[in-house]
PDB file of C-alpha atoms and ligand atoms in Angstrom:
ATOM      1  CA  MET A  23     -17.315 106.700 -13.211  1.00  0.00           C
ATOM      2  CA  SER A  24     -20.732 105.497 -14.330  1.00  0.00           C
ATOM      3  CA  ASN A  25     -22.921 107.893 -16.221  1.00  0.00           C
ATOM      4  CA  LYS A  26     -25.879 107.267 -13.950  1.00  0.00           C
ATOM      5  CA  VAL A  27     -27.952 110.356 -13.295  1.00  0.00           C
ATOM      6  CA  ALA A  28     -30.817 110.993 -10.874  1.00  0.00           C
ATOM      7  CA  VAL A  29     -33.886 112.684 -12.356  1.00  0.00           C
ATOM      8  CA  TYR A  30     -36.754 114.013 -10.237  1.00  0.00           C
ATOM      9  CA  ARG A  31     -40.352 114.848 -10.971  1.00  0.00           C
ATOM     10  CA  LYS A  32     -42.431 116.777  -8.469  1.00  0.00           C
ATOM     11  CA  GLU A  33     -46.222 116.575  -8.444  1.00  0.00           C
ATOM     12  CA  HIS A  34     -48.948 117.656  -6.111  1.00  0.00           C
ATOM     13  CA  PHE A  35     -52.298 116.369  -4.900  1.00  0.00           C
ATOM     14  CA  ASN A  36     -54.875 117.225  -2.226  1.00  0.00           C
ATOM     15  CA  SER A  37     -56.569 114.485  -0.277  1.00  0.00           C
ATOM     16  CA  ALA A  38     -58.585 114.022   2.861  1.00  0.00           C
ATOM     17  CA  HIS A  39     -58.017 111.248   5.345  1.00  0.00           C
ATOM     18  CA  ARG A  40     -58.615 109.998   8.810  1.00  0.00           C
ATOM     19  CA  LEU A  41     -56.104 107.918  10.751  1.00  0.00           C
ATOM     20  CA  PHE A  42     -57.611 105.202  12.860  1.00  0.00           C
ATOM     21  CA  ASN A  43     -57.368 101.583  13.801  1.00  0.00           C
ATOM     22  CA  ALA A  44     -60.766  99.874  13.623  1.00  0.00           C
ATOM     23  CA  ASP A  45     -59.699  97.467  16.373  1.00  0.00           C
ATOM     24  CA  TRP A  46     -59.416 100.350  18.848  1.00  0.00           C
ATOM     25  CA  ASP A  47     -62.110 102.451  20.506  1.00  0.00           C
ATOM     26  CA  ASP A  48     -62.405 106.222  19.955  1.00  0.00           C
ATOM     27  CA  GLU A  49     -60.410 107.020  23.060  1.00  0.00           C
ATOM     28  CA  MET A  50     -57.449 104.863  22.035  1.00  0.00           C
ATOM     29  CA  ASN A  51     -57.551 106.206  18.468  1.00  0.00           C
ATOM     30  CA  LYS A  52     -57.558 109.761  19.787  1.00  0.00           C
ATOM     31  CA  LYS A  53     -54.650 108.976  22.075  1.00  0.00           C
ATOM     32  CA  VAL A  54     -52.513 107.521  19.271  1.00  0.00           C
ATOM     33  CA  PHE A  55     -53.517 109.665  16.292  1.00  0.00           C
ATOM     34  CA  GLY A  56     -54.698 112.900  17.955  1.00  0.00           C
ATOM     35  CA  LYS A  57     -56.391 115.368  15.623  1.00  0.00           C
ATOM     36  CA  CYS A  58     -55.607 113.099  12.683  1.00  0.00           C
ATOM     37  CA  SER A  59     -58.246 110.709  14.038  1.00  0.00           C
ATOM     38  CA  ASN A  60     -61.024 113.296  13.693  1.00  0.00           C
ATOM     39  CA  PRO A  61     -64.008 111.235  12.421  1.00  0.00           C
ATOM     40  CA  HIS A  62     -64.941 114.095  10.075  1.00  0.00           C
ATOM     41  CA  TYR A  63     -61.642 113.843   8.193  1.00  0.00           C
ATOM     42  CA  HIS A  64     -59.107 116.563   7.358  1.00  0.00           C
ATOM     43  CA  GLY A  65     -57.066 117.429   4.300  1.00  0.00           C
ATOM     44  CA  HIS A  66     -53.431 117.658   3.285  1.00  0.00           C
ATOM     45  CA  ASN A  67     -51.607 119.234   0.372  1.00  0.00           C
ATOM     46  CA  TYR A  68     -49.312 116.390  -0.524  1.00  0.00           C
ATOM     47  CA  GLU A  69     -46.108 116.996  -2.447  1.00  0.00           C
ATOM     48  CA  LEU A  70     -44.844 113.954  -4.265  1.00  0.00           C
ATOM     49  CA  ILE A  71     -41.301 113.623  -5.562  1.00  0.00           C
ATOM     50  CA  VAL A  72     -40.389 110.667  -7.733  1.00  0.00           C
ATOM     51  CA  LYS A  73     -36.669 110.048  -8.203  1.00  0.00           C
ATOM     52  CA  LEU A  74     -35.301 107.778 -10.915  1.00  0.00           C
ATOM     53  CA  VAL A  75     -31.655 106.770 -11.243  1.00  0.00           C
ATOM     54  CA  GLY A  76     -30.338 105.299 -14.449  1.00  0.00           C
ATOM     55  CA  GLU A  77     -27.886 105.562 -17.286  1.00  0.00           C
ATOM     56  CA  ILE A  78     -28.290 108.274 -19.870  1.00  0.00           C
ATOM     57  CA  ASN A  79     -29.730 106.805 -23.062  1.00  0.00           C
ATOM     58  CA  PRO A  80     -27.158 107.827 -25.697  1.00  0.00           C
ATOM     59  CA  LYS A  81     -29.841 108.139 -28.370  1.00  0.00           C
ATOM     60  CA  THR A  82     -32.062 110.563 -26.449  1.00  0.00           C
ATOM     61  CA  GLY A  83     -29.756 111.990 -23.813  1.00  0.00           C
ATOM     62  CA  PHE A  84     -32.490 111.180 -21.280  1.00  0.00           C
ATOM     63  CA  VAL A  85     -32.632 108.848 -18.280  1.00  0.00           C
ATOM     64  CA  MET A  86     -36.381 108.889 -18.886  1.00  0.00           C
ATOM     65  CA  ASP A  87     -38.459 111.300 -20.937  1.00  0.00           C
ATOM     66  CA  MET A  88     -39.823 113.596 -18.203  1.00  0.00           C
ATOM     67  CA  LYS A  89     -43.042 114.140 -20.137  1.00  0.00           C
ATOM     68  CA  LEU A  90     -43.694 110.398 -20.034  1.00  0.00           C
ATOM     69  CA  LEU A  91     -42.810 110.281 -16.331  1.00  0.00           C
ATOM     70  CA  SER A  92     -45.177 113.176 -15.647  1.00  0.00           C
ATOM     71  CA  ASP A  93     -47.935 111.452 -17.623  1.00  0.00           C
ATOM     72  CA  VAL A  94     -47.496 108.195 -15.679  1.00  0.00           C
ATOM     73  CA  ILE A  95     -47.669 110.016 -12.326  1.00  0.00           C
ATOM     74  CA  GLN A  96     -50.713 112.005 -13.452  1.00  0.00           C
ATOM     75  CA  GLU A  97     -52.603 109.011 -14.781  1.00  0.00           C
ATOM     76  CA  GLN A  98     -51.681 106.518 -12.065  1.00  0.00           C
ATOM     77  CA  ILE A  99     -51.435 108.648  -8.911  1.00  0.00           C
ATOM     78  CA  ILE A 100     -52.874 112.147  -9.261  1.00  0.00           C
ATOM     79  CA  GLU A 101     -56.088 111.085 -10.981  1.00  0.00           C
ATOM     80  CA  ARG A 102     -56.472 108.300  -8.418  1.00  0.00           C
ATOM     81  CA  PHE A 103     -55.919 110.335  -5.224  1.00  0.00           C
ATOM     82  CA  ASP A 104     -56.365 114.057  -5.972  1.00  0.00           C
ATOM     83  CA  HIS A 105     -59.473 115.580  -4.349  1.00  0.00           C
ATOM     84  CA  LYS A 106     -60.402 112.208  -2.899  1.00  0.00           C
ATOM     85  CA  ASN A 107     -61.145 110.980   0.563  1.00  0.00           C
ATOM     86  CA  LEU A 108     -58.479 108.296   0.851  1.00  0.00           C
ATOM     87  CA  ASN A 109     -60.409 106.241   3.416  1.00  0.00           C
ATOM     88  CA  GLU A 110     -63.759 106.387   1.657  1.00  0.00           C
ATOM     89  CA  ASP A 111     -62.970 106.750  -2.058  1.00  0.00           C
ATOM     90  CA  CYS A 112     -59.804 104.734  -2.564  1.00  0.00           C
ATOM     91  CA  ASN A 113     -59.800 100.935  -2.437  1.00  0.00           C
ATOM     92  CA  GLU A 114     -56.106 100.988  -1.607  1.00  0.00           C
ATOM     93  CA  PHE A 115     -56.961 102.362   1.854  1.00  0.00           C
ATOM     94  CA  ALA A 116     -60.192 100.518   2.535  1.00  0.00           C
ATOM     95  CA  GLN A 117     -58.269  98.278   4.944  1.00  0.00           C
ATOM     96  CA  LEU A 118     -55.026 100.236   5.249  1.00  0.00           C
ATOM     97  CA  ASN A 119     -54.539 103.242   7.525  1.00  0.00           C
ATOM     98  CA  PRO A 120     -53.682 106.149   5.169  1.00  0.00           C
ATOM     99  CA  THR A 121     -50.610 107.383   7.019  1.00  0.00           C
ATOM    100  CA  ALA A 122     -47.881 109.068   4.979  1.00  0.00           C
ATOM    101  CA  GLU A 123     -45.884 105.847   5.369  1.00  0.00           C
ATOM    102  CA  ASN A 124     -48.638 103.667   3.911  1.00  0.00           C
ATOM    103  CA  ILE A 125     -49.400 106.193   1.162  1.00  0.00           C
ATOM    104  CA  VAL A 126     -45.784 106.372  -0.020  1.00  0.00           C
ATOM    105  CA  VAL A 127     -45.457 102.577  -0.184  1.00  0.00           C
ATOM    106  CA  THR A 128     -48.771 102.372  -2.062  1.00  0.00           C
ATOM    107  CA  ILE A 129     -47.610 105.009  -4.558  1.00  0.00           C
ATOM    108  CA  TYR A 130     -44.308 103.219  -5.072  1.00  0.00           C
ATOM    109  CA  ASN A 131     -46.039  99.905  -5.704  1.00  0.00           C
ATOM    110  CA  ILE A 132     -48.425 101.436  -8.257  1.00  0.00           C
ATOM    111  CA  LEU A 133     -45.707 103.370 -10.103  1.00  0.00           C
ATOM    112  CA  SER A 134     -43.322 100.426 -10.179  1.00  0.00           C
ATOM    113  CA  GLN A 135     -45.776  98.629 -12.489  1.00  0.00           C
ATOM    114  CA  HIS A 136     -45.395 101.458 -15.025  1.00  0.00           C
ATOM    115  CA  ILE A 137     -41.720 102.452 -14.794  1.00  0.00           C
ATOM    116  CA  ASP A 138     -38.886 100.544 -16.468  1.00  0.00           C
ATOM    117  CA  PRO A 139     -37.471  98.335 -13.673  1.00  0.00           C
ATOM    118  CA  VAL A 140     -33.920  99.078 -14.863  1.00  0.00           C
ATOM    119  CA  LEU A 141     -34.420 102.541 -13.316  1.00  0.00           C
ATOM    120  CA  LYS A 142     -33.989 102.666  -9.539  1.00  0.00           C
ATOM    121  CA  MET A 143     -37.007 104.503  -8.162  1.00  0.00           C
ATOM    122  CA  THR A 144     -37.361 106.322  -4.841  1.00  0.00           C
ATOM    123  CA  VAL A 145     -40.582 108.051  -3.830  1.00  0.00           C
ATOM    124  CA  ARG A 146     -40.732 110.874  -1.314  1.00  0.00           C
ATOM    125  CA  LEU A 147     -44.004 112.221   0.019  1.00  0.00           C
ATOM    126  CA  TYR A 148     -44.437 115.475   1.946  1.00  0.00           C
ATOM    127  CA  GLU A 149     -47.563 115.488   4.092  1.00  0.00           C
ATOM    128  CA  THR A 150     -46.609 118.901   5.477  1.00  0.00           C
ATOM    129  CA  GLU A 151     -43.573 121.076   4.844  1.00  0.00           C
ATOM    130  CA  ARG A 152     -41.932 119.525   7.861  1.00  0.00           C
ATOM    131  CA  ASN A 153     -43.227 115.952   7.785  1.00  0.00           C
ATOM    132  CA  PHE A 154     -42.140 113.744   4.925  1.00  0.00           C
ATOM    133  CA  VAL A 155     -41.471 110.103   4.237  1.00  0.00           C
ATOM    134  CA  GLN A 156     -39.484 108.162   1.689  1.00  0.00           C
ATOM    135  CA  TYR A 157     -39.672 104.656   0.236  1.00  0.00           C
ATOM    136  CA  PRO A 158     -37.564 102.652  -0.140  1.00  0.00           C
ATOM    137  CA  ALA A 159     -35.855 103.963   3.009  1.00  0.00           C
TER     138      ALA A 159
HETATM  139 NI1   NI B 229     -53.480 113.936   8.519  1.00  0.00          NI
END
């Protein structure tokens, strides 16, 4: 049996967004996105869970130092998105509809530049208690 272990770090951020497709008129946007297309935006309390799978480093006993993982998530994700309007304040979503699906892929792509690629990362994002997404699937 391999000594691979999954470690998880949970973080939290609040952001506002509006879901819409600029190619569609207001009526079509309202039909597809409902209240989430409200032009005046609305907020979510996002819960972010980052999972890393890897071998235990025999010198430290860690898969990854959780303090370092927390720092990376804080610096790269929380500071970027917390208390922001994703559509208006964040370049990542200037041209990309900030659905939970697009947000989780964006977060994965940012974090993957700062996490040792030998660790297999999975990112899960809760937009509400009942609606959540995961990438890779
Ligand atoms: Ni929403």
